[in-house]
GROMACS .gro file of C-alpha atoms in nm:
model
  215
    1UNK     CA    1  10.269   5.471   2.783
    2UNK     CA    2   9.896   5.586   2.809
    3UNK     CA    3   9.744   5.639   2.491
    4UNK     CA    4   9.655   6.054   2.436
    5UNK     CA    5   9.250   5.974   2.429
    6UNK     CA    6   8.950   6.114   2.599
    7UNK     CA    7   8.891   5.847   2.810
    8UNK     CA    8   9.250   5.895   2.948
    9UNK     CA    9   9.297   6.301   2.987
   10UNK     CA   10   8.939   6.193   3.190
   11UNK     CA   11   9.043   6.199   3.598
   12UNK     CA   12   8.881   6.199   3.957
   13UNK     CA   13   8.916   6.536   4.160
   14UNK     CA   14   8.885   6.495   4.546
   15UNK     CA   15   8.863   6.772   4.751
   16UNK     CA   16   9.047   6.721   5.098
   17UNK     CA   17   9.039   6.340   5.020
   18UNK     CA   18   8.710   6.303   4.887
   19UNK     CA   19   8.566   6.360   5.220
   20UNK     CA   20   8.451   6.751   5.129
   21UNK     CA   21   8.357   6.682   4.761
   22UNK     CA   22   8.447   6.450   4.541
   23UNK     CA   23   8.388   6.471   4.083
   24UNK     CA   24   8.513   6.455   3.784
   25UNK     CA   25   8.736   6.676   3.535
   26UNK     CA   26   8.931   6.697   3.254
   27UNK     CA   27   9.288   6.704   3.110
   28UNK     CA   28   9.306   6.995   2.810
   29UNK     CA   29   9.687   7.008   2.821
   30UNK     CA   30   9.960   6.860   3.047
   31UNK     CA   31   9.924   7.060   3.284
   32UNK     CA   32   9.552   7.223   3.360
   33UNK     CA   33   9.239   7.037   3.404
   34UNK     CA   34   8.902   7.168   3.333
   35UNK     CA   35   8.576   7.052   3.668
   36UNK     CA   36   8.266   7.209   3.783
   37UNK     CA   37   8.303   7.531   3.997
   38UNK     CA   38   8.079   7.373   4.248
   39UNK     CA   39   8.223   7.017   4.224
   40UNK     CA   40   8.567   7.312   4.440
   41UNK     CA   41   8.294   7.471   4.687
   42UNK     CA   42   8.487   7.336   4.985
   43UNK     CA   43   8.778   7.517   5.081
   44UNK     CA   44   9.002   7.151   5.177
   45UNK     CA   45   9.318   7.052   4.935
   46UNK     CA   46   9.247   6.962   4.609
   47UNK     CA   47   9.359   6.619   4.464
   48UNK     CA   48   9.375   6.502   4.056
   49UNK     CA   49   9.348   6.043   4.036
   50UNK     CA   50   9.452   5.923   3.710
   51UNK     CA   51   9.299   5.578   3.691
   52UNK     CA   52   9.448   5.295   3.426
   53UNK     CA   53   9.402   4.970   3.405
   54UNK     CA   54   9.775   4.914   3.484
   55UNK     CA   55   9.772   5.171   3.797
   56UNK     CA   56   9.627   5.470   3.976
   57UNK     CA   57   9.829   5.808   4.004
   58UNK     CA   58   9.718   6.056   4.219
   59UNK     CA   59   9.904   6.442   4.215
   60UNK     CA   60   9.813   6.809   4.403
   61UNK     CA   61   9.603   7.010   4.244
   62UNK     CA   62   9.559   7.379   4.221
   63UNK     CA   63   9.266   7.624   4.176
   64UNK     CA   64   9.348   7.843   3.926
   65UNK     CA   65   9.052   7.984   3.755
   66UNK     CA   66   8.661   7.977   3.859
   67UNK     CA   67   8.383   8.138   3.628
   68UNK     CA   68   8.167   8.358   3.725
   69UNK     CA   69   7.796   8.376   3.648
   70UNK     CA   70   7.462   8.136   3.738
   71UNK     CA   71   7.503   7.917   3.428
   72UNK     CA   72   7.882   7.868   3.416
   73UNK     CA   73   7.961   7.576   3.564
   74UNK     CA   74   8.325   7.581   3.555
   75UNK     CA   75   8.711   7.572   3.669
   76UNK     CA   76   9.022   7.515   3.577
   77UNK     CA   77   9.275   7.320   3.868
   78UNK     CA   78   9.665   7.348   3.727
   79UNK     CA   79   9.877   7.035   3.851
   80UNK     CA   80  10.300   7.046   3.847
   81UNK     CA   81  10.452   6.982   3.525
   82UNK     CA   82  10.564   6.633   3.449
   83UNK     CA   83  10.287   6.480   3.776
   84UNK     CA   84  10.118   6.276   3.496
   85UNK     CA   85  10.207   6.137   3.143
   86UNK     CA   86  10.196   6.446   2.850
   87UNK     CA   87   9.890   6.507   2.652
   88UNK     CA   88   9.836   6.760   2.366
   89UNK     CA   89   9.609   7.029   2.406
   90UNK     CA   90   9.238   6.966   2.334
   91UNK     CA   91   9.001   7.029   2.083
   92UNK     CA   92   8.718   7.264   2.209
   93UNK     CA   93   8.339   7.321   2.032
   94UNK     CA   94   8.056   7.436   2.023
   95UNK     CA   95   7.753   7.255   1.958
   96UNK     CA   96   7.547   7.420   1.617
   97UNK     CA   97   7.348   7.677   1.825
   98UNK     CA   98   7.101   7.750   1.564
   99UNK     CA   99   7.049   7.372   1.438
  100UNK     CA  100   6.731   7.157   1.605
  101UNK     CA  101   6.851   6.822   1.559
  102UNK     CA  102   7.074   6.570   1.777
  103UNK     CA  103   7.447   6.472   1.776
  104UNK     CA  104   7.596   6.166   1.962
  105UNK     CA  105   7.865   6.230   2.273
  106UNK     CA  106   8.021   6.037   2.493
  107UNK     CA  107   8.132   6.140   2.843
  108UNK     CA  108   8.316   5.944   3.130
  109UNK     CA  109   8.352   6.051   3.532
  110UNK     CA  110   8.272   5.843   3.905
  111UNK     CA  111   7.970   5.877   4.043
  112UNK     CA  112   7.885   5.784   4.368
  113UNK     CA  113   7.654   5.461   4.182
  114UNK     CA  114   7.959   5.367   4.072
  115UNK     CA  115   8.097   5.315   4.474
  116UNK     CA  116   8.246   4.943   4.484
  117UNK     CA  117   8.456   4.705   4.725
  118UNK     CA  118   8.726   4.558   4.636
  119UNK     CA  119   9.024   4.432   4.788
  120UNK     CA  120   9.167   4.742   4.798
  121UNK     CA  121   8.885   4.829   4.998
  122UNK     CA  122   8.638   5.080   4.920
  123UNK     CA  123   8.662   5.286   4.502
  124UNK     CA  124   8.438   5.459   4.347
  125UNK     CA  125   8.443   5.319   3.971
  126UNK     CA  126   8.437   5.487   3.663
  127UNK     CA  127   8.093   5.534   3.446
  128UNK     CA  128   8.077   5.559   3.015
  129UNK     CA  129   7.767   5.776   2.951
  130UNK     CA  130   7.689   5.788   2.653
  131UNK     CA  131   7.363   5.974   2.427
  132UNK     CA  132   7.220   6.225   2.215
  133UNK     CA  133   7.265   6.603   2.264
  134UNK     CA  134   6.904   6.798   2.231
  135UNK     CA  135   7.078   7.045   2.024
  136UNK     CA  136   6.747   7.269   2.001
  137UNK     CA  137   6.706   7.309   2.405
  138UNK     CA  138   6.766   7.546   2.616
  139UNK     CA  139   6.830   7.854   2.366
  140UNK     CA  140   6.842   8.086   2.631
  141UNK     CA  141   7.066   7.972   2.882
  142UNK     CA  142   7.319   7.822   2.660
  143UNK     CA  143   7.291   7.479   2.867
  144UNK     CA  144   7.286   7.150   2.728
  145UNK     CA  145   7.028   6.834   2.748
  146UNK     CA  146   7.237   6.514   2.788
  147UNK     CA  147   6.970   6.236   2.681
  148UNK     CA  148   7.171   5.968   2.772
  149UNK     CA  149   7.082   5.574   2.590
  150UNK     CA  150   7.036   5.392   2.893
  151UNK     CA  151   6.789   5.652   3.122
  152UNK     CA  152   6.521   5.464   3.208
  153UNK     CA  153   6.793   5.201   3.406
  154UNK     CA  154   6.967   5.409   3.586
  155UNK     CA  155   6.654   5.648   3.723
  156UNK     CA  156   6.734   5.689   4.064
  157UNK     CA  157   7.084   5.613   4.103
  158UNK     CA  158   7.288   5.841   4.251
  159UNK     CA  159   7.478   6.049   4.043
  160UNK     CA  160   7.687   6.252   4.242
  161UNK     CA  161   8.036   6.248   4.186
  162UNK     CA  162   7.997   6.260   3.770
  163UNK     CA  163   7.976   6.657   3.766
  164UNK     CA  164   8.308   6.771   3.585
  165UNK     CA  165   8.301   6.461   3.352
  166UNK     CA  166   8.381   6.602   2.987
  167UNK     CA  167   8.085   6.635   2.651
  168UNK     CA  168   8.255   6.501   2.403
  169UNK     CA  169   8.098   6.493   2.065
  170UNK     CA  170   8.281   6.417   1.737
  171UNK     CA  171   8.597   6.384   1.911
  172UNK     CA  172   8.564   6.709   2.035
  173UNK     CA  173   8.565   6.878   2.372
  174UNK     CA  174   8.231   7.100   2.382
  175UNK     CA  175   8.079   7.095   2.759
  176UNK     CA  176   8.136   6.938   3.101
  177UNK     CA  177   7.860   6.768   3.301
  178UNK     CA  178   7.674   7.015   3.607
  179UNK     CA  179   7.391   6.873   3.705
  180UNK     CA  180   7.207   6.483   3.680
  181UNK     CA  181   6.851   6.506   3.733
  182UNK     CA  182   6.759   6.112   3.875
  183UNK     CA  183   6.478   6.014   3.652
  184UNK     CA  184   6.564   6.316   3.411
  185UNK     CA  185   6.852   6.479   3.137
  186UNK     CA  186   7.205   6.538   3.270
  187UNK     CA  187   7.281   6.905   3.160
  188UNK     CA  188   7.609   7.054   3.088
  189UNK     CA  189   7.726   7.428   3.097
  190UNK     CA  190   7.899   7.469   2.723
  191UNK     CA  191   8.301   7.496   2.739
  192UNK     CA  192   8.280   7.886   2.548
  193UNK     CA  193   8.006   7.989   2.804
  194UNK     CA  194   8.296   8.134   2.951
  195UNK     CA  195   8.329   8.397   2.740
  196UNK     CA  196   8.038   8.572   2.858
  197UNK     CA  197   7.670   8.530   2.889
  198UNK     CA  198   7.550   8.266   2.634
  199UNK     CA  199   7.457   8.442   2.314
  200UNK     CA  200   7.391   8.205   2.007
  201UNK     CA  201   7.721   8.200   1.786
  202UNK     CA  202   7.985   7.926   1.668
  203UNK     CA  203   8.269   7.891   1.913
  204UNK     CA  204   8.666   7.880   1.698
  205UNK     CA  205   8.790   7.542   1.853
  206UNK     CA  206   9.113   7.610   2.039
  207UNK     CA  207   9.329   7.472   1.756
  208UNK     CA  208   9.139   7.550   1.436
  209UNK     CA  209   8.807   7.677   1.335
  210UNK     CA  210   8.552   7.395   1.375
  211UNK     CA  211   8.143   7.318   1.508
  212UNK     CA  212   8.019   6.951   1.602
  213UNK     CA  213   7.706   6.784   1.589
  214UNK     CA  214   7.579   7.073   1.297
  215UNK     CA  215   7.236   6.947   1.141
   0.00000   0.00000   0.00000
């Protein structure tokens, strides 16, 4: 049985079987996957792949929503009921926009830097990213700057495919990776930025009011 934990909610997103585009997604409910709008820019069919140590399951997905606005690089996919293991609704939160400190985050994704050759042929494996969200940055756009712990060792590597990966603070989903500078920070869209143009605010959790990374 696959645990209902953040790592196993993270899936690979393929457009046109990966020939037209690829990235990462995060299951926010049993049937919905949150990803980046630009990952789905091509018109090809979309497949979602859940990989675990025991198996890899690929299912068809349909585009159901895309956000508008330059700073809101978000989209939703729907998979058929029962096609993937059941998960509870994800808990969404916002980091404190008034804080100037740092908050620890974790993320996973399927970047080109993890293209591997195996006995099954070429695969794109998962990467884990740990680091700090710089809470005092980007008050105008609402974007999140993510400084990964191993950034000096990762400079120049191929990050394509990490887009759409979850940004979790304290186990709550606060953002989605949208861009990766080879020698700089990752950036992410806040999950609550889709509510409209970013304004400093405390966003409510999907299940109860919550805030991550204050102080």
